[in-house]
Amino acid sequence: MAKNSRGKKKARVLSSKVAYEGPAFWVTTDQVLEPSGVRTRRDIVRHSGSVVVLAVEETRSGPRVLLEQQYRHAAQQYLWELPAGRIDEGEKPLAAAKRELLEETGYAAKRWKRVLYFFASPGFVAEPMSLFLAEKLTAGVAQPEDDEVIHMEMVPLTTAEKMVINGTICDAKTISGVLWLSQQRRRSKTA
């Protein structure tokens, strides 16, 4: 059985077959031998990876975060989200983040930094997400895809925090980004 960087055993894939292949993701059915010794079937949604953009505008009254609202069929509702999208084949995460911000919102940023790397639902989805902080923004013209109808708004960080706490923001990647920024701001005030 293979070991990871911390010396703990990883599952061994005994067999894997593609059960579904679509334009955005594919699903594999894997027979695995888990680290515990249990042999089991795992259906995994595979994805090339995504980027999330935490676009922040500094104002006298504090930071404002660029949020989008759009309908998400899987959730059957309109969701408030940070700009995000898939990493295209051969594309680097930073290039994808810059492209997604420009396409969805028209904004460009002079300063970029990857601040989080995570899996939103690792029990069955193999989609790594890189969250980038984008600062020193310049507004431009959005170029959304044909199926994207996006309302965007610059929201004070304090308001975005309240939206997370009261459940108005219920998208995991957006919750992660808003709470990360909130924590960073608190640390810088106490330092």
CSV table of C-alpha atoms in Angstrom, one decimal:
chain,number,residue,atom,x,y,z
A,1,MET,CA,0.0,0.0,0.0
A,2,ALA,CA,1.3,3.5,-0.9
A,3,LYS,CA,2.2,6.0,1.8
A,4,ASN,CA,1.5,9.7,1.7
A,5,SER,CA,4.0,12.5,2.7
A,6,ARG,CA,3.1,12.0,6.4
A,7,GLY,CA,3.9,8.3,6.3
A,8,LYS,CA,0.2,7.2,6.5
A,9,LYS,CA,-1.1,4.6,4.2
A,10,LYS,CA,-3.2,5.6,1.2
A,11,ALA,CA,-5.8,3.4,-0.5
A,12,ARG,CA,-4.7,1.2,-3.3
A,13,VAL,CA,-6.7,1.3,-6.5
A,14,LEU,CA,-7.4,-2.3,-7.6
A,15,SER,CA,-9.4,-1.3,-10.7
A,16,SER,CA,-10.9,1.8,-12.2
A,17,LYS,CA,-13.3,2.4,-15.1
A,18,VAL,CA,-14.9,5.5,-16.5
A,19,ALA,CA,-18.7,5.2,-15.8
A,20,TYR,CA,-19.6,8.6,-17.3
A,21,GLU,CA,-17.7,11.3,-19.3
A,22,GLY,CA,-19.1,14.7,-19.9
A,23,PRO,CA,-17.8,18.1,-20.9
A,24,ALA,CA,-17.1,19.4,-17.4
A,25,PHE,CA,-16.3,16.2,-15.4
A,26,TRP,CA,-16.2,12.5,-15.5
A,27,VAL,CA,-17.1,9.7,-13.1
A,28,THR,CA,-15.0,6.7,-12.3
A,29,THR,CA,-16.0,3.6,-10.5
A,30,ASP,CA,-13.0,2.4,-8.5
A,31,GLN,CA,-12.4,-0.8,-6.5
A,32,VAL,CA,-10.1,0.1,-3.7
A,33,LEU,CA,-8.3,-1.4,-0.8
A,34,GLU,CA,-8.7,1.2,1.9
A,35,PRO,CA,-5.9,1.8,4.5
A,36,SER,CA,-7.9,0.0,7.0
A,37,GLY,CA,-7.8,-3.2,4.9
A,38,VAL,CA,-11.4,-2.9,3.7
A,39,ARG,CA,-12.1,-3.6,0.1
A,40,THR,CA,-14.8,-1.3,-1.3
A,41,ARG,CA,-16.3,0.5,-4.3
A,42,ARG,CA,-15.9,4.2,-4.7
A,43,ASP,CA,-17.7,6.3,-7.3
A,44,ILE,CA,-15.6,9.5,-7.8
A,45,VAL,CA,-16.6,12.6,-9.7
A,46,ARG,CA,-13.3,13.7,-11.4
A,47,HIS,CA,-12.6,17.3,-12.4
A,48,SER,CA,-9.7,19.2,-13.7
A,49,GLY,CA,-9.8,21.6,-10.8
A,50,SER,CA,-11.3,25.1,-10.2
A,51,VAL,CA,-10.2,28.5,-9.2
A,52,VAL,CA,-12.0,30.9,-6.9
A,53,VAL,CA,-11.3,34.7,-6.8
A,54,LEU,CA,-11.6,36.7,-3.7
A,55,ALA,CA,-11.6,40.2,-5.3
A,56,VAL,CA,-11.1,42.9,-2.7
A,57,GLU,CA,-11.5,46.6,-3.0
A,58,GLU,CA,-10.1,48.8,-0.2
A,59,THR,CA,-12.2,51.7,0.8
A,60,ARG,CA,-12.0,54.3,3.7
A,61,SER,CA,-14.8,52.4,5.4
A,62,GLY,CA,-13.0,49.0,5.0
A,63,PRO,CA,-12.6,46.3,2.5
A,64,ARG,CA,-15.4,45.3,0.0
A,65,VAL,CA,-15.7,41.9,-1.6
A,66,LEU,CA,-16.9,41.3,-5.1
A,67,LEU,CA,-19.8,38.9,-5.0
A,68,GLU,CA,-21.9,37.4,-7.8
A,69,GLN,CA,-25.4,36.2,-7.6
A,70,GLN,CA,-26.6,33.6,-10.2
A,71,TYR,CA,-29.0,30.7,-10.5
A,72,ARG,CA,-27.5,27.3,-9.7
A,73,HIS,CA,-29.7,24.5,-10.9
A,74,ALA,CA,-28.1,21.8,-8.7
A,75,ALA,CA,-29.0,23.9,-5.6
A,76,GLN,CA,-32.3,25.0,-7.2
A,77,GLN,CA,-31.8,28.6,-6.1
A,78,TYR,CA,-29.9,31.8,-6.7
A,79,LEU,CA,-26.6,31.8,-4.8
A,80,TRP,CA,-24.2,34.5,-3.7
A,81,GLU,CA,-20.7,33.4,-4.7
A,82,LEU,CA,-17.2,34.6,-5.3
A,83,PRO,CA,-16.2,34.5,-9.0
A,84,ALA,CA,-15.0,31.0,-9.9
A,85,GLY,CA,-14.6,28.6,-12.7
A,86,ARG,CA,-12.9,25.5,-14.1
A,87,ILE,CA,-9.2,25.3,-15.0
A,88,ASP,CA,-9.0,24.5,-18.7
A,89,GLU,CA,-6.7,21.8,-20.0
A,90,GLY,CA,-3.1,22.9,-19.9
A,91,GLU,CA,-4.0,26.1,-18.1
A,92,LYS,CA,-2.2,27.2,-14.9
A,93,PRO,CA,-4.4,28.1,-11.9
A,94,LEU,CA,-3.4,31.7,-11.8
A,95,ALA,CA,-4.1,32.2,-15.5
A,96,ALA,CA,-7.5,30.6,-15.0
A,97,ALA,CA,-8.3,32.9,-12.0
A,98,LYS,CA,-7.4,36.0,-14.1
A,99,ARG,CA,-9.5,34.7,-17.0
A,100,GLU,CA,-12.5,33.9,-14.8
A,101,LEU,CA,-12.5,37.3,-13.0
A,102,LEU,CA,-12.3,39.1,-16.3
A,103,GLU,CA,-14.9,37.0,-18.1
A,104,GLU,CA,-17.5,37.0,-15.3
A,105,THR,CA,-17.1,40.5,-13.9
A,106,GLY,CA,-14.9,42.6,-16.3
A,107,TYR,CA,-12.5,43.2,-13.4
A,108,ALA,CA,-8.7,42.8,-13.6
A,109,ALA,CA,-6.3,42.9,-10.7
A,110,LYS,CA,-2.7,44.0,-10.3
A,111,ARG,CA,-1.9,41.9,-7.2
A,112,TRP,CA,-2.6,38.2,-7.0
A,113,LYS,CA,-1.9,35.6,-4.3
A,114,ARG,CA,-3.1,32.0,-3.8
A,115,VAL,CA,-4.3,31.9,-0.2
A,116,LEU,CA,-6.2,28.6,0.1
A,117,TYR,CA,-6.1,25.2,-1.6
A,118,PHE,CA,-8.9,22.8,-0.7
A,119,PHE,CA,-11.5,20.1,-1.7
A,120,ALA,CA,-15.1,21.2,-1.2
A,121,SER,CA,-16.5,17.7,-0.9
A,122,PRO,CA,-13.7,15.1,-0.8
A,123,GLY,CA,-16.0,12.2,0.0
A,124,PHE,CA,-16.8,11.7,-3.6
A,125,VAL,CA,-15.6,14.7,-5.6
A,126,ALA,CA,-12.0,14.9,-6.7
A,127,GLU,CA,-12.0,18.7,-7.5
A,128,PRO,CA,-9.1,20.7,-6.1
A,129,MET,CA,-9.9,24.4,-5.6
A,130,SER,CA,-7.4,27.2,-5.5
A,131,LEU,CA,-8.6,30.4,-3.9
A,132,PHE,CA,-6.8,33.5,-5.0
A,133,LEU,CA,-6.8,36.9,-3.4
A,134,ALA,CA,-7.1,39.6,-6.1
A,135,GLU,CA,-6.3,43.2,-5.1
A,136,LYS,CA,-5.8,46.6,-6.8
A,137,LEU,CA,-8.8,46.1,-9.0
A,138,THR,CA,-9.7,47.8,-12.3
A,139,ALA,CA,-13.2,47.7,-13.6
A,140,GLY,CA,-13.9,46.6,-17.2
A,141,VAL,CA,-16.5,45.0,-19.3
A,142,ALA,CA,-17.7,41.5,-18.4
A,143,GLN,CA,-17.6,38.7,-21.1
A,144,PRO,CA,-19.8,36.0,-19.5
A,145,GLU,CA,-20.5,32.7,-21.3
A,146,ASP,CA,-23.9,32.4,-23.0
A,147,ASP,CA,-25.4,30.4,-20.1
A,148,GLU,CA,-24.1,32.8,-17.4
A,149,VAL,CA,-26.5,35.5,-16.2
A,150,ILE,CA,-24.6,37.1,-13.3
A,151,HIS,CA,-25.6,40.0,-11.0
A,152,MET,CA,-22.5,41.4,-9.2
A,153,GLU,CA,-22.1,43.6,-6.2
A,154,MET,CA,-19.3,45.0,-4.1
A,155,VAL,CA,-20.2,44.1,-0.6
A,156,PRO,CA,-18.5,45.4,2.6
A,157,LEU,CA,-16.6,42.6,4.3
A,158,THR,CA,-18.7,43.1,7.4
A,159,THR,CA,-21.9,42.5,5.4
A,160,ALA,CA,-20.5,39.5,3.7
A,161,GLU,CA,-19.6,38.0,7.1
A,162,LYS,CA,-23.2,38.6,8.2
A,163,MET,CA,-24.4,36.9,5.0
A,164,VAL,CA,-22.3,33.8,5.9
A,165,ILE,CA,-23.5,33.7,9.5
A,166,ASN,CA,-27.2,34.2,8.6
A,167,GLY,CA,-27.1,31.6,5.8
A,168,THR,CA,-27.6,34.1,2.9
A,169,ILE,CA,-24.2,32.9,1.6
A,170,CYS,CA,-24.4,29.1,1.6
A,171,ASP,CA,-21.7,28.3,-1.0
A,172,ALA,CA,-18.7,26.5,0.6
A,173,LYS,CA,-16.0,28.2,-1.5
A,174,THR,CA,-17.4,31.6,-0.8
A,175,ILE,CA,-17.8,30.9,2.9
A,176,SER,CA,-14.1,29.8,2.9
A,177,GLY,CA,-13.0,33.0,1.2
A,178,VAL,CA,-15.0,35.4,3.3
A,179,LEU,CA,-14.1,33.8,6.6
A,180,TRP,CA,-10.4,33.6,5.5
A,181,LEU,CA,-10.4,37.4,4.7
A,182,SER,CA,-12.2,38.2,7.9
A,183,GLN,CA,-9.7,36.2,10.0
A,184,GLN,CA,-6.7,37.9,8.2
A,185,ARG,CA,-8.1,41.3,8.9
A,186,ARG,CA,-8.6,40.5,12.6
A,187,ARG,CA,-5.0,39.2,12.8
A,188,SER,CA,-3.6,42.4,11.2
A,189,LYS,CA,-5.6,44.6,13.7
A,190,THR,CA,-4.1,42.7,16.7
A,191,ALA,CA,-0.6,42.5,15.4
